[in-house]
Short mmCIF file of C-alpha atoms and ligand atoms in Angstrom, two decimals:
data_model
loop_
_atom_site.label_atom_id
_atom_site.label_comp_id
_atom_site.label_asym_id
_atom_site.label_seq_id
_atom_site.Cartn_x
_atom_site.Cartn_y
_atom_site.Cartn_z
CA UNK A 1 105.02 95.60 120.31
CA UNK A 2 101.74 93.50 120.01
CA UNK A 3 100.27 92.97 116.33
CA UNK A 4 96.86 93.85 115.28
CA UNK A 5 96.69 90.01 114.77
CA UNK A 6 97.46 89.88 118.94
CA UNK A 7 94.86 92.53 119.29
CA UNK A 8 92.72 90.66 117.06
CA UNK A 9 93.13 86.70 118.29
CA UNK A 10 92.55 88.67 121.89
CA UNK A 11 89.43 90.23 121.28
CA UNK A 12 88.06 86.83 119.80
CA UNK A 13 89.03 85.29 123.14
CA UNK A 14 87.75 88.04 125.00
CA UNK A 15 84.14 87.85 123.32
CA UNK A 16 84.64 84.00 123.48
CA UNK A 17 84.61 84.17 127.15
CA UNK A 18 81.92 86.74 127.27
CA UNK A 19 79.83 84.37 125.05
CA UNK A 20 80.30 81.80 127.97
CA UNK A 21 82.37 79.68 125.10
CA UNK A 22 85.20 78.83 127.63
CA UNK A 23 83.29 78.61 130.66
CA UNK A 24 79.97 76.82 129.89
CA UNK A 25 80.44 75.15 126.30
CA UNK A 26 83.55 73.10 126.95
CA UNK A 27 82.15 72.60 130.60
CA UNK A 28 78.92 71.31 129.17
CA UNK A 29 80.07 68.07 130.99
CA UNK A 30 80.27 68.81 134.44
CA UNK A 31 77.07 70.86 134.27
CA UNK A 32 75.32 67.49 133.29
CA UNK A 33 77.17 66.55 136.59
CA UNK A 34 75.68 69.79 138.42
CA UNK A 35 78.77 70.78 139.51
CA UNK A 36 79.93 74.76 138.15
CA UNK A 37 82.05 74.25 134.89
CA UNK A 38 85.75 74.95 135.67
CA UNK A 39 87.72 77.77 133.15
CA UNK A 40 89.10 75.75 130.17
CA UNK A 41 92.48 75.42 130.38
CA UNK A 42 92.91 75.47 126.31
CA UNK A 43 91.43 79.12 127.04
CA UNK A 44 93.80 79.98 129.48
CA UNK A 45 96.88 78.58 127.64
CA UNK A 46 95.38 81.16 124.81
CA UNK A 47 95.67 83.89 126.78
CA UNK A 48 98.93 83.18 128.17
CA UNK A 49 100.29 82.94 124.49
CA UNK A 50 98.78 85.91 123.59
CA UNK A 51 100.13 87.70 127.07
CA UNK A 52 103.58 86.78 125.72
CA UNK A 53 103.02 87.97 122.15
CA UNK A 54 103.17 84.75 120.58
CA UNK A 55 100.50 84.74 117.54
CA UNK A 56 100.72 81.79 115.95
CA UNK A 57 100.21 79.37 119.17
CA UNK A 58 97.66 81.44 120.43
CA UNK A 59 96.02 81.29 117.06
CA UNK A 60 96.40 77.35 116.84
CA UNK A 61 94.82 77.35 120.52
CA UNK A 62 91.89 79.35 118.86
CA UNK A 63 91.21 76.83 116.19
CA UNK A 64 91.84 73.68 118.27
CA UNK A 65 89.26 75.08 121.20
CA UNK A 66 86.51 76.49 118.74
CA UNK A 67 85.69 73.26 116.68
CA UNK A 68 84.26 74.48 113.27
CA UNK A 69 80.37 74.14 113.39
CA UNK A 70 77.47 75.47 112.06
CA UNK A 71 77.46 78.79 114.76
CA UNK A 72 81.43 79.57 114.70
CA UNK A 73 81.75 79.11 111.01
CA UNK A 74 81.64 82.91 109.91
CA UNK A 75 83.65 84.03 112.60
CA UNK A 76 86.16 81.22 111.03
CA UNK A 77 85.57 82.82 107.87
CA UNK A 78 86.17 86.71 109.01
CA UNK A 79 89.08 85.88 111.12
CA UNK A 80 90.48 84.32 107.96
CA UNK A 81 89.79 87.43 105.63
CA UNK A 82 91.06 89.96 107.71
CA UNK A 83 94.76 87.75 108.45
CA UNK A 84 94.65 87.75 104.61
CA UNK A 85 93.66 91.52 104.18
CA UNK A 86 96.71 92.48 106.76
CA UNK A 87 98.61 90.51 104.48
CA UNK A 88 99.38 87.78 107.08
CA UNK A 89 98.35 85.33 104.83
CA UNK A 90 99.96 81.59 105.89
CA UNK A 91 97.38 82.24 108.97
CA UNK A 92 94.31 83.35 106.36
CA UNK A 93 95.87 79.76 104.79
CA UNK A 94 95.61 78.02 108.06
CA UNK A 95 92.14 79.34 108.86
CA UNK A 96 90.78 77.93 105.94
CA UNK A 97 92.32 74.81 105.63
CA UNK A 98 91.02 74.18 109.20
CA UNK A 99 87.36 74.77 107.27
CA UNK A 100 88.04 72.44 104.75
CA UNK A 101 89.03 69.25 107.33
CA UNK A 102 85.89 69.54 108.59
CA UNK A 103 84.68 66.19 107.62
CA UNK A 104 80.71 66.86 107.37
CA UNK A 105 81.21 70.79 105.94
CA UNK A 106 78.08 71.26 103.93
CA UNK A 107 78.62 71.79 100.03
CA UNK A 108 78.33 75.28 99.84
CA UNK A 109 80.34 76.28 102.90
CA UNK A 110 83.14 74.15 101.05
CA UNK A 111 82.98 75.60 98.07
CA UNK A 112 83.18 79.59 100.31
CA UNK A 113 86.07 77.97 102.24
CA UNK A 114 87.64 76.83 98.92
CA UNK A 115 87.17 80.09 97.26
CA UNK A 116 89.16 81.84 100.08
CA UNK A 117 92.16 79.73 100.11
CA UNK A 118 92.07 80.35 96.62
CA UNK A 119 92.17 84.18 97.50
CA UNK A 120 94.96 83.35 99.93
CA UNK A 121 96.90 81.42 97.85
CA UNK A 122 96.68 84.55 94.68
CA UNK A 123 97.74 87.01 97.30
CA UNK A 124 100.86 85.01 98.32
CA UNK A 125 102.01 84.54 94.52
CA UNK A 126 101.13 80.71 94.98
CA UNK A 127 99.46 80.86 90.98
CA UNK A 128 99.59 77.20 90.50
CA UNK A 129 97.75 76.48 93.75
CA UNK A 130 95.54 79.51 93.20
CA UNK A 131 94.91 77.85 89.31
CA UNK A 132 94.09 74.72 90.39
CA UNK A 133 91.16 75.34 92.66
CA UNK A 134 89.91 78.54 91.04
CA UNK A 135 89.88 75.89 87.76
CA UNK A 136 87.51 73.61 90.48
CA UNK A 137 85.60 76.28 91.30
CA UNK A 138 84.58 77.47 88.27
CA UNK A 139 83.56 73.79 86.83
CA UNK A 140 80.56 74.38 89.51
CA UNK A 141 79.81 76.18 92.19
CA UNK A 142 78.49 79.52 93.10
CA UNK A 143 81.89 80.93 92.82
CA UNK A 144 81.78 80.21 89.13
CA UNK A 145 82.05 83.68 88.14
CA UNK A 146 84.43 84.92 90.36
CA UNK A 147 86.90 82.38 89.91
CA UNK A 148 86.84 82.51 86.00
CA UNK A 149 87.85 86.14 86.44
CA UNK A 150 90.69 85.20 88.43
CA UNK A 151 91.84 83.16 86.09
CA UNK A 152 91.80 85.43 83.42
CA UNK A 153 93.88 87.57 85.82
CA UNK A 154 96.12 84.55 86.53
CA UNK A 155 96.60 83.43 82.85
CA UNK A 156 97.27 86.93 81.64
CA UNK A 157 99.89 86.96 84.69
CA UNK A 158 101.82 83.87 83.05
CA UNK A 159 101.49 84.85 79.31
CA UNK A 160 98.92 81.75 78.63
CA UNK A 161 96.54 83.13 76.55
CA UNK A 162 94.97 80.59 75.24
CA UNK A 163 94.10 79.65 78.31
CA UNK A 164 92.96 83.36 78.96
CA UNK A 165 91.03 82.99 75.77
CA UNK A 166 88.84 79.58 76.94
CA UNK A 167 88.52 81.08 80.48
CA UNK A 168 87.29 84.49 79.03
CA UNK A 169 84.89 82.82 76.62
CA UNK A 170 83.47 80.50 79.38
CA UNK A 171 83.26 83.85 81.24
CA UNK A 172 80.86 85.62 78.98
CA UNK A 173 78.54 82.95 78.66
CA UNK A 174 77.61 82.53 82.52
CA UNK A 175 77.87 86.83 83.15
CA UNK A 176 76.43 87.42 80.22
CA UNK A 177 79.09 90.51 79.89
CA UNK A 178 81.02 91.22 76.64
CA UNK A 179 84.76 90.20 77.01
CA UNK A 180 85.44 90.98 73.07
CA UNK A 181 88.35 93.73 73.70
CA UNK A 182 89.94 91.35 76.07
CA UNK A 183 89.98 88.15 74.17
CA UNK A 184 90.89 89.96 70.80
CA UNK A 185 93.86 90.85 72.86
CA UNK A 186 94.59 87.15 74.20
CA UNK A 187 94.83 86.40 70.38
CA UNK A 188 97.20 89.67 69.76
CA UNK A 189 99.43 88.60 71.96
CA UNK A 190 99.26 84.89 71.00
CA UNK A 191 99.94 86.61 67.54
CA UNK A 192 102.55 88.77 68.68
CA UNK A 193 104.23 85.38 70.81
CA UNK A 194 104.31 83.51 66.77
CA UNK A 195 106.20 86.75 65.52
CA UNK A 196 108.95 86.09 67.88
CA UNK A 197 109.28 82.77 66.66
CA UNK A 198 108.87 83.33 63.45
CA UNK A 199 105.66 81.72 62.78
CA UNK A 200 104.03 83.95 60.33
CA UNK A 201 100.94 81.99 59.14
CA UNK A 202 100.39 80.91 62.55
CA UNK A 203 100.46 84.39 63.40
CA UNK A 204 98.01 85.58 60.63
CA UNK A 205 95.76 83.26 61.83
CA UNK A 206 95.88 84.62 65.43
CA UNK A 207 95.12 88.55 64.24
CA UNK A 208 92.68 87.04 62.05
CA UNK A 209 90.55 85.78 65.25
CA UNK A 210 91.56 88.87 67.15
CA UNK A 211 89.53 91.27 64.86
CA UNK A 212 86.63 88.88 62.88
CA UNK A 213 83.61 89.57 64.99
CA UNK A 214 84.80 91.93 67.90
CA UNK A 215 85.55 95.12 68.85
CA UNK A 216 87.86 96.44 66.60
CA UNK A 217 90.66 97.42 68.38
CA UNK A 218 93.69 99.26 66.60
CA UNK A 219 96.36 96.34 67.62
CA UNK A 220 95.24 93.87 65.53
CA UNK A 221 96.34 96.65 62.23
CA UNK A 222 99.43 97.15 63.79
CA UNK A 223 100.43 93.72 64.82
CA UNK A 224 99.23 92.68 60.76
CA UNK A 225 101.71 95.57 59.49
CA UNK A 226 104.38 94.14 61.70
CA UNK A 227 104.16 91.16 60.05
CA UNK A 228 103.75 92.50 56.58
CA UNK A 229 107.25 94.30 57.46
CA UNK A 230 108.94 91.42 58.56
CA UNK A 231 107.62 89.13 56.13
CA UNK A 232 108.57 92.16 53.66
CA UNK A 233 105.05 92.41 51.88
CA UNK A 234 106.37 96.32 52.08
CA UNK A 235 103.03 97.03 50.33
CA UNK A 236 100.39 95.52 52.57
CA UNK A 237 102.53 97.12 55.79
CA UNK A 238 102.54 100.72 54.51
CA UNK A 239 99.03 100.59 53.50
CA UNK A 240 98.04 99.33 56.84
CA UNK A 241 100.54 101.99 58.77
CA UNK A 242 99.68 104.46 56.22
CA UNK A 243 95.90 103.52 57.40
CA UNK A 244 97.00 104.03 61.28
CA UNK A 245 98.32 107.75 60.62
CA UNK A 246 95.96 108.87 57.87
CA UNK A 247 92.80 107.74 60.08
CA UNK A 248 94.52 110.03 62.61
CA UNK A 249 94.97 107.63 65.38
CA UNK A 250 96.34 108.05 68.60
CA UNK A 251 98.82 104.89 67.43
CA UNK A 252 100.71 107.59 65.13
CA UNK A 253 103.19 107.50 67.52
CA UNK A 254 103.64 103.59 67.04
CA UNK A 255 103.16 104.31 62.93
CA UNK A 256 104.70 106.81 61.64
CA UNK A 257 108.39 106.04 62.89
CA UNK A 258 107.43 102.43 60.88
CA UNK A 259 106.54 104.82 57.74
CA UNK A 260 110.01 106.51 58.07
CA UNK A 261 112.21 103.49 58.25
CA UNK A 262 110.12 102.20 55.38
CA UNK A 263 110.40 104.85 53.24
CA UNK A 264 114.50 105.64 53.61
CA UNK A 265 115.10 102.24 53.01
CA UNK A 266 113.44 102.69 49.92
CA UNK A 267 115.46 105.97 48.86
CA UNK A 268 111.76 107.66 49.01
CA UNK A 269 111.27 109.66 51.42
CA UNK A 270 109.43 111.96 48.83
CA UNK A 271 106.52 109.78 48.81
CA UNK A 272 106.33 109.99 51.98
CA UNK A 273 106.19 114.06 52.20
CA UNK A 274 103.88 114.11 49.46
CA UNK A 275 101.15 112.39 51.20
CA UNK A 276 101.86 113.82 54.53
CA UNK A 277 101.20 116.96 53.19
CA UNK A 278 97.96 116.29 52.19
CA UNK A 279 97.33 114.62 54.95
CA UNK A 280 98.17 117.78 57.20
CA UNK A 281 96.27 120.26 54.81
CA UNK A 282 93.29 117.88 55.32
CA UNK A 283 93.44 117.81 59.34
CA UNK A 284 96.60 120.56 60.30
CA UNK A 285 95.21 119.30 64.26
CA UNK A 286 97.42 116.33 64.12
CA UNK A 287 100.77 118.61 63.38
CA UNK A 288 101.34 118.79 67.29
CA UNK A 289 100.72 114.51 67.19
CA UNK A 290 103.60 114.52 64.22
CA UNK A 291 106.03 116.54 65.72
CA UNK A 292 106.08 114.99 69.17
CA UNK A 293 106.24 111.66 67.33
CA UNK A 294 109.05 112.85 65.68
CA UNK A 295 110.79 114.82 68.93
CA UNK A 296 110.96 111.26 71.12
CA UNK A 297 111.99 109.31 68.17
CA UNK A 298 114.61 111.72 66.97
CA UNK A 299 113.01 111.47 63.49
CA UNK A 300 114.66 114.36 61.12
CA UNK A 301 115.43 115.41 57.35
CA UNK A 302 111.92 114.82 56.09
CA UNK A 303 110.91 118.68 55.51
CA UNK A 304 107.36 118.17 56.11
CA UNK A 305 107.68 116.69 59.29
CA UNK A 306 110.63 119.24 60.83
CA UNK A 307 108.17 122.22 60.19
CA UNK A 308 105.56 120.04 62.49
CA UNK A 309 108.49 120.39 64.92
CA UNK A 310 109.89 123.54 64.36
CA UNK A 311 105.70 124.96 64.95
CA UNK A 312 105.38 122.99 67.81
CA UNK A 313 108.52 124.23 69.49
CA UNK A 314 107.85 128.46 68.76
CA UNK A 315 104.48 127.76 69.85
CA UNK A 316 105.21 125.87 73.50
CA UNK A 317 104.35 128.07 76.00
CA UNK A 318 107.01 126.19 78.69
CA UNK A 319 109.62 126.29 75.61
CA UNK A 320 109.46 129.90 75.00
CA UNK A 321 109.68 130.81 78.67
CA UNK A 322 113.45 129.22 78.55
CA UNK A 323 114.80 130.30 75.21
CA UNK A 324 113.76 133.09 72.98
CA UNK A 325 113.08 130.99 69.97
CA UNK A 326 111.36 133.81 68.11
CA UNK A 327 114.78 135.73 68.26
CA UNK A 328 116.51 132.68 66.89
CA UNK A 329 113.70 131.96 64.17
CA UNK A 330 114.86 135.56 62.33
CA UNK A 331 118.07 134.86 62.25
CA UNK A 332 120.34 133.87 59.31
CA UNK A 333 118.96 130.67 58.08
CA UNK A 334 122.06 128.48 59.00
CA UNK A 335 122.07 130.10 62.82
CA UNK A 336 118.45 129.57 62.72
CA UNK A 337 118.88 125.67 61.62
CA UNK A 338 121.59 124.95 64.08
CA UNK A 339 119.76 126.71 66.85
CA UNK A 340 116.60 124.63 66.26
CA UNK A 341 118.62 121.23 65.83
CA UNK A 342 119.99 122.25 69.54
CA UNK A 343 116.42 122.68 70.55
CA UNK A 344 115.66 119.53 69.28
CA UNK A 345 118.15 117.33 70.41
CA UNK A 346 117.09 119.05 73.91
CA UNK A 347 114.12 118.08 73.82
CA UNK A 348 114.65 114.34 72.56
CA UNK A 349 116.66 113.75 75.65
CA UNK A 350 114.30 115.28 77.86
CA UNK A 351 111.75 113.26 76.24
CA UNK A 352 113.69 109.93 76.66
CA UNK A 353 114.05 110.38 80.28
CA UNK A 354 110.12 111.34 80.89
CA UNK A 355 106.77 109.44 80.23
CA UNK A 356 105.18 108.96 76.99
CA UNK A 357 101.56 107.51 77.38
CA UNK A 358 99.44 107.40 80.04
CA UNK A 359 96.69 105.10 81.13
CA UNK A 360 92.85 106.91 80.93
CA UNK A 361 91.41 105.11 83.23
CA UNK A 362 94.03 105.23 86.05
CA UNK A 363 96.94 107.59 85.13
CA UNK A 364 99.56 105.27 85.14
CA UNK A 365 102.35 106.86 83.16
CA UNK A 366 105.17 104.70 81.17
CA UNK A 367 107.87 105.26 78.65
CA UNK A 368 106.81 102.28 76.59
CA UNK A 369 103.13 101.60 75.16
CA UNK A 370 101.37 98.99 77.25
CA UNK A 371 98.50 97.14 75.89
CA UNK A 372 97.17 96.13 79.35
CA UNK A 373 97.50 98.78 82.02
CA UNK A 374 99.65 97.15 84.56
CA UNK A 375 98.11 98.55 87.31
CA UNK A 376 93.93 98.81 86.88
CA UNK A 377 94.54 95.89 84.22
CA UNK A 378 92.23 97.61 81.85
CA UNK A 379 92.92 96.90 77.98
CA UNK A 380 93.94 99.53 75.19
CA UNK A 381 93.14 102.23 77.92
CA UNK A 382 97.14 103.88 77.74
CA UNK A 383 97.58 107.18 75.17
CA UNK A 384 100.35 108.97 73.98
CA UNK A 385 100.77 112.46 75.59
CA UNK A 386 100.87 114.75 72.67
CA UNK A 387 103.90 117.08 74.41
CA UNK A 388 107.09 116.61 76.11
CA UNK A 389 106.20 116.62 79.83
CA UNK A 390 108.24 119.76 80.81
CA UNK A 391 106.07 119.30 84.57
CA UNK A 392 107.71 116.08 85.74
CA UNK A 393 111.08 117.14 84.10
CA UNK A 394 110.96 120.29 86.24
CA UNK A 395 109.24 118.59 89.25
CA UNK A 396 112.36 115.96 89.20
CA UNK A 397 114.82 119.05 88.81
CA UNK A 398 113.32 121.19 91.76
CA UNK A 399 114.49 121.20 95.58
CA UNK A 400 112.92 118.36 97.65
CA UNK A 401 112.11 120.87 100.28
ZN1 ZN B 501 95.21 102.00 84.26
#
């Protein structure tokens, strides 16, 4: 079967010819000489390549007969794109390259042929040939823009943030756009890379950077309670969780398991019910946030939060249609507890096994929370869903018909 690259390589030869490219340029000679210009054989050899399928001599033949010059240069260039938009990309690589050894190529067109082996090389997972002349690029050229994106891309790809960080500073300077989310998340996760190792000051220092100055974003809290925990400054990391859940958050679900384990370690899980309960009297909209919190992290015994639960369960419309909780809610009050810890435990499997946020921007769904979105690469753009996702349980469950 030919390619589209066989269609493509013939149609270039095809308007080549039509052009008078293989007849009259290369015979440019013998016209001088007033005899008719005889049919190139580099076309013909072309052809016959392409008559026996054979793509990559026919495209060599393409780029050794069409010399690179100031009238074949874009069709260089488009030929090149669309090999590396079919995803054929060691000919996008060739194409370009063949730009580049042009010995008098004018600055700019250097810098464009540059730029799309650059391209060529991200889309092949080449990053450290990508790096080095998107780095180039972006030290002066037109391309300065574009290519500091890609490295932001590139260094968020390898986990080199500070890297990210200069690259996305340099970046806001010649767009003129804000990058604060972004970079306050380079210097999370640098933060979050120093509590691995253990390096708590050094970590301080990173969510220190992350939030003086820029967008506020709700990681920097969390990452600064994480180290409060592990650093076991117990009071600084429930104020700051306590902060998360009583500022009603969508990070609740990140908090308030934190706020459990703190409080039963401590033998006071009293506390802990006390000032949930005012919390909920204040804003009884976030009871649906608690008890789903507490469903997919099996969270139980803390009275306050299992009547979150227990509400949220007689009042799910896709619950009730299974089980008829109402009959089992006026029975004898150990029947009634043993039915609803069924329920429960139910539901925390079901909840294990399905997605718990969801990215705004795109919809991409994942069990864990994701800071960036892995596939429109937005920041902080992921939420919890608020109920167990009974759809894609039942979609899973159903006849592929
Ligand atoms: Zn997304």
């Amino acid at each position: 079967m030919p390619t589209e690259s066989t269609f493509l390589l013939a149609g270039l030869f095809l308007l080549l010819a039509a052009a008078g490219w293989a007849l009259g340029r290369f015979g440019e000679r013998d016209e001088q000489q007033g005899t008719p210009p005889p049919l190139n054989i580099d076309y013909l050899k072309g052809l016959n390549f392409l008559l026996n399928e054979q793509t990559d001599q026919a495209l060599e033949h393409f780029l050794k007969m069409v010399r690179v010059d100031d009238k074949t240069m874009e069709t260089h260039f488009a030929l090149g794109s669309l090999f590396r938009r079919r995803g054929e990309i060691d000919r996008a690589i060739r194409i370009h390259q063949n730009i580049i050894a042009r010995p008098d190529l004018p600055a700019e067109q250097r810098d464009q042929a540059l730029f799309s082996l650059a391209k060529d090389y991200l889309k092949a997972g080449l990053l450290d040939r990508a790096e080095n002349l998107f780095v180039r690029l972006s030290q002066g050229s037109r391309y300065q823009v574009e290519a500091l994106e890609r490295l932001c891309r590139i260094y968020e790809q390898e986990h080199e943030w500070q890297k990210a960080i200069d690259a996305g500073q340099k970046l806001e300077v010649l767009s003129g756009r804000s990058l604060e989310l972004q970079i306050s998340h380079y210097y999370c996760e640098l933060a979050e890379q120093a509590v691995t190792k253990k390096e708590y000051i050094a970590a301080r220092a990173f969510v220190k950077k992350a939030q003086s100055g820029r967008a506020r974003t709700l990681r920097g809290a969390l990452t600064r309670a994480e180290i409060a925990r592990d650093t076991n400054d117990i009071k600084t990391a429930l104020r700051l969780y306590h902060r998360i859940v009583d500022e009603s958050t969508y990070l609740i679900t990140e908090a308030l398991p934190q706020l459990v384990d703190i409080y039963r370690r401590d033998g006071s899980t009293d506390k802990l019910e006390r000032s949930l309960e005012t919390l909920l009297a204040k804003h009884p909209e976030i009871k649906t946030d608690v008890a789903y919190t507490a469903i997919v992290n099996n969270i139980g015994g803390i009275r306050v939060i299992d009547d979150c639960v227990e509400e949220y369960m007689l009042n799910e419309p896709t619950l009730t249609d299974f089980i008829d909780l109402q009959t089992i809610g006026d029975g004898d009050s150990e029947h009634r507890a043993t039915a609803i810890h069924k329920v429960r435990a139910a539901l925390c499997k079901l909840a294990s096994n399905t997605p718990r946020y969801q990215c705004k921007e795109c919809g991409f769904s994942s069990q864990r929370l994701l800071w960036q979105c892995p596939s429109c690469k937005d920041w902080e753009t992921q939420r919890p869903f608020t109920s167990v996702r009974f759809d894609s349980v039942l979609q899973r469950s159903s006849p592929t018909t």
